[in-house]
GROMACS .gro file of N, CA and C in nm:
model
  372
    1VAL      N    1   0.086  -0.117   0.000
    1VAL     CA    2   0.000   0.000   0.000
    1VAL      C    3   0.091   0.123   0.000
    2PRO      N    4   0.078   0.206  -0.101
    2PRO     CA    5   0.160   0.328  -0.103
    2PRO      C    6   0.130   0.416   0.018
    3SER      N    7   0.233   0.472   0.078
    3SER     CA    8   0.216   0.550   0.201
    3SER      C    9   0.136   0.678   0.179
    4ASP      N   10   0.130   0.728   0.057
    4ASP     CA   11   0.055   0.851   0.031
    4ASP      C   12  -0.090   0.824  -0.013
    5THR      N   13  -0.136   0.701  -0.001
    5THR     CA   14  -0.272   0.665  -0.041
    5THR      C   15  -0.374   0.736   0.048
    6ARG      N   16  -0.473   0.795  -0.013
    6ARG     CA   17  -0.581   0.862   0.059
    6ARG      C   18  -0.712   0.804   0.011
    7THR      N   19  -0.804   0.783   0.103
    7THR     CA   20  -0.935   0.731   0.067
    7THR      C   21  -1.022   0.843   0.013
    8PRO      N   22  -1.126   0.806  -0.061
    8PRO     CA   23  -1.222   0.908  -0.102
    8PRO      C   24  -1.287   0.969   0.022
    9ALA      N   25  -1.342   1.087   0.005
    9ALA     CA   26  -1.410   1.154   0.117
    9ALA      C   27  -1.535   1.074   0.153
   10MET      N   28  -1.527   1.004   0.264
   10MET     CA   29  -1.640   0.927   0.313
   10MET      C   30  -1.628   0.917   0.465
   11PHE      N   31  -1.737   0.882   0.529
   11PHE     CA   32  -1.736   0.872   0.673
   11PHE      C   33  -1.643   0.759   0.716
   12PRO      N   34  -1.558   0.783   0.817
   12PRO     CA   35  -1.467   0.678   0.864
   12PRO      C   36  -1.538   0.549   0.903
   13ALA      N   37  -1.656   0.559   0.963
   13ALA     CA   38  -1.729   0.438   1.002
   13ALA      C   39  -1.770   0.357   0.881
   14GLU      N   40  -1.802   0.423   0.771
   14GLU     CA   41  -1.840   0.350   0.649
   14GLU      C   42  -1.718   0.280   0.590
   15LEU      N   43  -1.606   0.350   0.583
   15LEU     CA   44  -1.485   0.289   0.531
   15LEU      C   45  -1.442   0.171   0.618
   16THR      N   46  -1.453   0.187   0.748
   16THR     CA   47  -1.420   0.079   0.840
   16THR      C   48  -1.510  -0.042   0.817
   17ALA      N   49  -1.640  -0.019   0.799
   17ALA     CA   50  -1.734  -0.129   0.774
   17ALA      C   51  -1.699  -0.203   0.646
   18VAL      N   52  -1.668  -0.129   0.540
   18VAL     CA   53  -1.633  -0.190   0.412
   18VAL      C   54  -1.507  -0.276   0.427
   19LEU      N   55  -1.402  -0.219   0.482
   19LEU     CA   56  -1.277  -0.293   0.495
   19LEU      C   57  -1.290  -0.411   0.591
   20LEU      N   58  -1.363  -0.391   0.699
   20LEU     CA   59  -1.384  -0.499   0.795
   20LEU      C   60  -1.461  -0.615   0.733
   21ASN      N   61  -1.568  -0.585   0.660
   21ASN     CA   62  -1.645  -0.691   0.595
   21ASN      C   63  -1.560  -0.769   0.496
   22LEU      N   64  -1.485  -0.699   0.412
   22LEU     CA   65  -1.406  -0.767   0.310
   22LEU      C   66  -1.291  -0.846   0.371
   23LEU      N   67  -1.226  -0.789   0.470
   23LEU     CA   68  -1.113  -0.859   0.531
   23LEU      C   69  -1.158  -0.980   0.613
   24THR      N   70  -1.265  -0.968   0.690
   24THR     CA   71  -1.310  -1.084   0.767
   24THR      C   72  -1.358  -1.195   0.675
   25ASN      N   73  -1.422  -1.160   0.564
   25ASN     CA   74  -1.461  -1.261   0.467
   25ASN      C   75  -1.338  -1.333   0.412
   26ALA      N   76  -1.234  -1.257   0.379
   26ALA     CA   77  -1.112  -1.317   0.326
   26ALA      C   78  -1.046  -1.408   0.429
   27ILE      N   79  -1.045  -1.365   0.555
   27ILE     CA   80  -0.984  -1.446   0.660
   27ILE      C   81  -1.060  -1.576   0.678
   28LYS      N   82  -1.193  -1.568   0.683
   28LYS     CA   83  -1.273  -1.690   0.698
   28LYS      C   84  -1.253  -1.783   0.579
   29ALA      N   85  -1.252  -1.727   0.460
   29ALA     CA   86  -1.239  -1.809   0.339
   29ALA      C   87  -1.101  -1.874   0.329
   30ALA      N   88  -0.998  -1.804   0.370
   30ALA     CA   89  -0.862  -1.856   0.359
   30ALA      C   90  -0.837  -1.970   0.457
   31GLY      N   91  -0.903  -1.969   0.570
   31GLY     CA   92  -0.884  -2.076   0.668
   31GLY      C   93  -0.755  -2.060   0.747
   32ASN      N   94  -0.729  -2.158   0.831
   32ASN     CA   95  -0.615  -2.151   0.923
   32ASN      C   96  -0.479  -2.145   0.854
   33ARG      N   97  -0.464  -2.213   0.745
   33ARG     CA   98  -0.334  -2.217   0.677
   33ARG      C   99  -0.334  -2.135   0.548
   34GLY      N  100  -0.439  -2.058   0.526
   34GLY     CA  101  -0.450  -1.981   0.403
   34GLY      C  102  -0.370  -1.852   0.405
   35ARG      N  103  -0.371  -1.786   0.291
   35ARG     CA  104  -0.301  -1.659   0.276
   35ARG      C  105  -0.398  -1.556   0.218
   36ILE      N  106  -0.371  -1.430   0.253
   36ILE     CA  107  -0.448  -1.317   0.202
   36ILE      C  108  -0.351  -1.214   0.149
   37LEU      N  109  -0.384  -1.158   0.035
   37LEU     CA  110  -0.305  -1.049  -0.022
   37LEU      C  111  -0.397  -0.929  -0.033
   38ALA      N  112  -0.367  -0.824   0.041
   38ALA     CA  113  -0.443  -0.699   0.033
   38ALA      C  114  -0.359  -0.600  -0.046
   39SER      N  115  -0.422  -0.534  -0.143
   39SER     CA  116  -0.347  -0.437  -0.223
   39SER      C  117  -0.434  -0.316  -0.255
   40ILE      N  118  -0.366  -0.203  -0.269
   40ILE     CA  119  -0.433  -0.078  -0.305
   40ILE      C  120  -0.357  -0.015  -0.419
   41ARG      N  121  -0.431   0.038  -0.512
   41ARG     CA  122  -0.373   0.109  -0.625
   41ARG      C  123  -0.416   0.254  -0.613
   42SER      N  124  -0.319   0.343  -0.606
   42SER     CA  125  -0.350   0.484  -0.592
   42SER      C  126  -0.413   0.540  -0.719
   43PRO      N  127  -0.488   0.647  -0.703
   43PRO     CA  128  -0.554   0.707  -0.820
   43PRO      C  129  -0.455   0.756  -0.926
   44ARG      N  130  -0.497   0.737  -1.049
   44ARG     CA  131  -0.429   0.796  -1.164
   44ARG      C  132  -0.533   0.880  -1.236
   45LYS      N  133  -0.494   0.945  -1.340
   45LYS     CA  134  -0.589   1.029  -1.414
   45LYS      C  135  -0.708   0.949  -1.466
   46ASP      N  136  -0.681   0.826  -1.513
   46ASP     CA  137  -0.787   0.746  -1.575
   46ASP      C  138  -0.850   0.646  -1.480
   47CYS      N  139  -0.805   0.642  -1.355
   47CYS     CA  140  -0.854   0.540  -1.263
   47CYS      C  141  -0.859   0.596  -1.122
   48GLY      N  142  -0.964   0.564  -1.052
   48GLY     CA  143  -0.974   0.604  -0.913
   48GLY      C  144  -0.906   0.504  -0.822
   49LEU      N  145  -0.927   0.519  -0.694
   49LEU     CA  146  -0.870   0.428  -0.596
   49LEU      C  147  -0.927   0.288  -0.616
   50ARG      N  148  -0.840   0.188  -0.613
   50ARG     CA  149  -0.882   0.049  -0.631
   50ARG      C  150  -0.814  -0.035  -0.524
   51PHE      N  151  -0.895  -0.110  -0.451
   51PHE     CA  152  -0.833  -0.203  -0.358
   51PHE      C  153  -0.897  -0.339  -0.371
   52ARG      N  154  -0.819  -0.440  -0.336
   52ARG     CA  155  -0.868  -0.577  -0.350
   52ARG      C  156  -0.807  -0.667  -0.245
   53PHE      N  157  -0.879  -0.775  -0.221
   53PHE     CA  158  -0.833  -0.880  -0.131
   53PHE      C  159  -0.836  -1.011  -0.208
   54ASP      N  160  -0.721  -1.075  -0.219
   54ASP     CA  161  -0.711  -1.208  -0.278
   54ASP      C  162  -0.691  -1.306  -0.162
   55ASN      N  163  -0.747  -1.427  -0.173
   55ASN     CA  164  -0.723  -1.527  -0.069
   55ASN      C  165  -0.711  -1.665  -0.131
   56THR      N  166  -0.654  -1.756  -0.056
   56THR     CA  167  -0.628  -1.892  -0.104
   56THR      C  168  -0.738  -1.990  -0.066
   57GLY      N  169  -0.852  -1.939  -0.023
   57GLY     CA  170  -0.963  -2.027   0.014
   57GLY      C  171  -1.029  -2.089  -0.108
   58GLU      N  172  -1.152  -2.130  -0.092
   58GLU     CA  173  -1.226  -2.192  -0.201
   58GLU      C  174  -1.260  -2.087  -0.307
   59ALA      N  175  -1.249  -2.126  -0.433
   59ALA     CA  176  -1.275  -2.034  -0.544
   59ALA      C  177  -1.422  -1.998  -0.555
   60VAL      N  178  -1.447  -1.873  -0.590
   60VAL     CA  179  -1.583  -1.826  -0.619
   60VAL      C  180  -1.601  -1.834  -0.769
   61ASP      N  181  -1.710  -1.895  -0.811
   61ASP     CA  182  -1.742  -1.903  -0.953
   61ASP      C  183  -1.784  -1.765  -1.000
   62LEU      N  184  -1.704  -1.703  -1.085
   62LEU     CA  185  -1.731  -1.565  -1.128
   62LEU      C  186  -1.863  -1.553  -1.205
   63LYS      N  187  -1.907  -1.661  -1.268
   63LYS     CA  188  -2.035  -1.656  -1.340
   63LYS      C  189  -2.154  -1.641  -1.247
   64ASN      N  190  -2.139  -1.691  -1.125
   64ASN     CA  191  -2.248  -1.686  -1.026
   64ASN      C  192  -2.213  -1.602  -0.904
   65ALA      N  193  -2.113  -1.516  -0.916
   65ALA     CA  194  -2.063  -1.441  -0.800
   65ALA      C  195  -2.162  -1.339  -0.746
   66GLU      N  196  -2.254  -1.291  -0.828
   66GLU     CA  197  -2.350  -1.190  -0.782
   66GLU      C  198  -2.437  -1.242  -0.668
   67ARG      N  199  -2.454  -1.371  -0.660
   67ARG     CA  200  -2.539  -1.426  -0.553
   67ARG      C  201  -2.487  -1.390  -0.415
   68TRP      N  202  -2.355  -1.371  -0.400
   68TRP     CA  203  -2.297  -1.342  -0.269
   68TRP      C  204  -2.327  -1.200  -0.223
   69PHE      N  205  -2.384  -1.119  -0.311
   69PHE     CA  206  -2.422  -0.983  -0.274
   69PHE      C  207  -2.570  -0.976  -0.234
   70ARG      N  208  -2.637  -1.090  -0.230
   70ARG     CA  209  -2.776  -1.096  -0.183
   70ARG      C  210  -2.777  -1.124  -0.033
   71PRO      N  211  -2.870  -1.063   0.040
   71PRO     CA  212  -2.878  -1.090   0.184
   71PRO      C  213  -2.900  -1.238   0.213
   72PHE      N  214  -2.844  -1.285   0.320
   72PHE     CA  215  -2.857  -1.421   0.372
   72PHE      C  216  -2.778  -1.526   0.294
   73GLU      N  217  -2.704  -1.486   0.191
   73GLU     CA  218  -2.618  -1.580   0.118
   73GLU      C  219  -2.485  -1.587   0.191
   74THR      N  220  -2.452  -1.702   0.244
   74THR     CA  221  -2.328  -1.717   0.320
   74THR      C  222  -2.270  -1.856   0.300
   75THR      N  223  -2.139  -1.864   0.314
   75THR     CA  224  -2.073  -1.994   0.309
   75THR      C  225  -2.036  -2.041   0.449
   76THR      N  226  -2.058  -1.956   0.547
   76THR     CA  227  -2.021  -1.988   0.684
   76THR      C  228  -2.116  -2.091   0.743
   77THR      N  229  -2.060  -2.204   0.786
   77THR     CA  230  -2.142  -2.308   0.849
   77THR      C  231  -2.104  -2.328   0.995
   78GLU      N  232  -1.985  -2.282   1.031
   78GLU     CA  233  -1.940  -2.295   1.169
   78GLU      C  234  -1.906  -2.157   1.224
   79THR      N  235  -1.918  -2.144   1.355
   79THR     CA  236  -1.886  -2.017   1.420
   79THR      C  237  -1.737  -2.009   1.447
   80ASP      N  238  -1.675  -1.904   1.397
   80ASP     CA  239  -1.534  -1.879   1.424
   80ASP      C  240  -1.525  -1.813   1.561
   81PRO      N  241  -1.435  -1.859   1.649
   81PRO     CA  242  -1.430  -1.803   1.784
   81PRO      C  243  -1.396  -1.654   1.788
   82LEU      N  244  -1.327  -1.603   1.688
   82LEU     CA  245  -1.291  -1.461   1.685
   82LEU      C  246  -1.381  -1.380   1.592
   83LEU      N  247  -1.420  -1.436   1.481
   83LEU     CA  248  -1.493  -1.361   1.379
   83LEU      C  249  -1.643  -1.386   1.380
   84GLY      N  250  -1.687  -1.484   1.454
   84GLY     CA  251  -1.831  -1.513   1.459
   84GLY      C  252  -1.877  -1.595   1.341
   85GLN      N  253  -2.008  -1.597   1.322
   85GLN     CA  254  -2.067  -1.671   1.211
   85GLN      C  255  -2.129  -1.572   1.113
   86GLY      N  256  -2.101  -1.590   0.986
   86GLY     CA  257  -2.156  -1.502   0.884
   86GLY      C  258  -2.305  -1.519   0.871
   87MET      N  259  -2.372  -1.409   0.852
   87MET     CA  260  -2.518  -1.411   0.834
   87MET      C  261  -2.556  -1.374   0.691
   88GLY      N  262  -2.457  -1.339   0.609
   88GLY     CA  263  -2.486  -1.304   0.471
   88GLY      C  264  -2.525  -1.158   0.452
   89PHE      N  265  -2.478  -1.072   0.543
   89PHE     CA  266  -2.509  -0.929   0.529
   89PHE      C  267  -2.387  -0.845   0.492
   90GLY      N  268  -2.268  -0.897   0.510
   90GLY     CA  269  -2.146  -0.819   0.488
   90GLY      C  270  -2.133  -0.763   0.348
   91LEU      N  271  -2.147  -0.847   0.247
   91LEU     CA  272  -2.131  -0.798   0.110
   91LEU      C  273  -2.247  -0.708   0.065
   92PRO      N  274  -2.373  -0.739   0.099
   92PRO     CA  275  -2.479  -0.644   0.064
   92PRO      C  276  -2.460  -0.507   0.130
   93ILE      N  277  -2.418  -0.506   0.255
   93ILE     CA  278  -2.393  -0.378   0.323
   93ILE      C  279  -2.276  -0.305   0.258
   94THR      N  280  -2.171  -0.379   0.228
   94THR     CA  281  -2.055  -0.319   0.162
   94THR      C  282  -2.095  -0.255   0.030
   95ARG      N  283  -2.171  -0.327  -0.050
   95ARG     CA  284  -2.213  -0.273  -0.180
   95ARG      C  285  -2.299  -0.149  -0.162
   96GLN      N  286  -2.391  -0.153  -0.069
   96GLN     CA  287  -2.479  -0.037  -0.046
   96GLN      C  288  -2.397   0.086  -0.007
   97ILE      N  289  -2.300   0.069   0.079
   97ILE     CA  290  -2.219   0.182   0.123
   97ILE      C  291  -2.139   0.240   0.007
   98ILE      N  292  -2.067   0.157  -0.063
   98ILE     CA  293  -1.977   0.212  -0.165
   98ILE      C  294  -2.050   0.264  -0.288
   99GLU      N  295  -2.167   0.209  -0.318
   99GLU     CA  296  -2.242   0.262  -0.432
   99GLU      C  297  -2.288   0.405  -0.407
  100GLU      N  298  -2.305   0.442  -0.280
  100GLU     CA  299  -2.341   0.580  -0.248
  100GLU      C  300  -2.230   0.677  -0.287
  101TYR      N  301  -2.110   0.627  -0.305
  101TYR     CA  302  -1.995   0.709  -0.344
  101TYR      C  303  -1.955   0.686  -0.490
  102GLY      N  304  -2.042   0.619  -0.565
  102GLY     CA  305  -2.015   0.595  -0.706
  102GLY      C  306  -1.914   0.485  -0.732
  103ALA      N  307  -1.886   0.404  -0.630
  103ALA     CA  308  -1.787   0.297  -0.644
  103ALA      C  309  -1.856   0.165  -0.676
  104THR      N  310  -1.775   0.066  -0.710
  104THR     CA  311  -1.827  -0.068  -0.740
  104THR      C  312  -1.750  -0.170  -0.657
  105VAL      N  313  -1.814  -0.283  -0.633
  105VAL     CA  314  -1.748  -0.397  -0.569
  105VAL      C  315  -1.788  -0.521  -0.646
  106GLU      N  316  -1.691  -0.606  -0.675
  106GLU     CA  317  -1.719  -0.728  -0.750
  106GLU      C  318  -1.607  -0.829  -0.729
  107PHE      N  319  -1.644  -0.955  -0.749
  107PHE     CA  320  -1.543  -1.059  -0.750
  107PHE      C  321  -1.473  -1.051  -0.885
  108VAL      N  322  -1.342  -1.066  -0.884
  108VAL     CA  323  -1.261  -1.060  -1.005
  108VAL      C  324  -1.170  -1.182  -1.009
  109ARG      N  325  -1.108  -1.202  -1.124
  109ARG     CA  326  -1.017  -1.315  -1.137
  109ARG      C  327  -0.899  -1.296  -1.042
  110PRO      N  328  -0.870  -1.397  -0.960
  110PRO     CA  329  -0.763  -1.383  -0.862
  110PRO      C  330  -0.624  -1.387  -0.926
  111ARG      N  331  -0.529  -1.336  -0.852
  111ARG     CA  332  -0.389  -1.342  -0.894
  111ARG      C  333  -0.342  -1.488  -0.887
  112LYS      N  334  -0.230  -1.514  -0.951
  112LYS     CA  335  -0.172  -1.648  -0.951
  112LYS      C  336  -0.149  -1.695  -0.808
  113ASN      N  337  -0.179  -1.820  -0.784
  113ASN     CA  338  -0.165  -1.885  -0.653
  113ASN      C  339  -0.272  -1.845  -0.552
  114TYR      N  340  -0.376  -1.775  -0.596
  114TYR     CA  341  -0.489  -1.740  -0.510
  114TYR      C  342  -0.615  -1.796  -0.572
  115ALA      N  343  -0.716  -1.819  -0.491
  115ALA     CA  344  -0.839  -1.881  -0.539
  115ALA      C  345  -0.952  -1.782  -0.564
  116THR      N  346  -0.959  -1.676  -0.485
  116THR     CA  347  -1.068  -1.581  -0.491
  116THR      C  348  -1.016  -1.440  -0.473
  117ALA      N  349  -1.079  -1.346  -0.541
  117ALA     CA  350  -1.042  -1.204  -0.524
  117ALA      C  351  -1.168  -1.119  -0.534
  118ILE      N  352  -1.173  -1.018  -0.450
  118ILE     CA  353  -1.283  -0.921  -0.454
  118ILE      C  354  -1.219  -0.782  -0.463
  119GLN      N  355  -1.279  -0.697  -0.543
  119GLN     CA  356  -1.220  -0.566  -0.572
  119GLN      C  357  -1.322  -0.456  -0.555
  120VAL      N  358  -1.277  -0.345  -0.497
  120VAL     CA  359  -1.357  -0.223  -0.484
  120VAL      C  360  -1.287  -0.117  -0.567
  121GLU      N  361  -1.364  -0.047  -0.649
  121GLU     CA  362  -1.304   0.058  -0.732
  121GLU      C  363  -1.388   0.185  -0.722
  122PHE      N  364  -1.319   0.293  -0.682
  122PHE     CA  365  -1.381   0.424  -0.677
  122PHE      C  366  -1.348   0.499  -0.805
  123PRO      N  367  -1.440   0.580  -0.853
  123PRO     CA  368  -1.412   0.656  -0.976
  123PRO      C  369  -1.305   0.762  -0.953
  124PRO      N  370  -1.242   0.809  -1.062
  124PRO     CA  371  -1.139   0.914  -1.048
  124PRO      C  372  -1.198   1.042  -0.994
   0.00000   0.00000   0.00000
């Protein structure tokens, strides 16, 4: 993450909710021995802020990935002692928050050696 990266003008609680939802999902999906790669791309003239989380958990089928943005859709079957049990609200809440700022969130093709990636992109 470049040290001069600045987020779009948004409420800190909203940004915290977005990052917390995406990161906890990545942690749960990666499992105990999994890996997560978090990256941010600073704005350029033709591109706004873009951040993504790749993880080594189970792959998300990109053709059917929109289903995970519907309420109550979850892969969590067991309660994690630290992160709790997913109820299927994290991604719908994340999408609702960032769309208010003209941003998008979607599953994208993961980087090599990763199974799943989700990306948030804010406009320039």
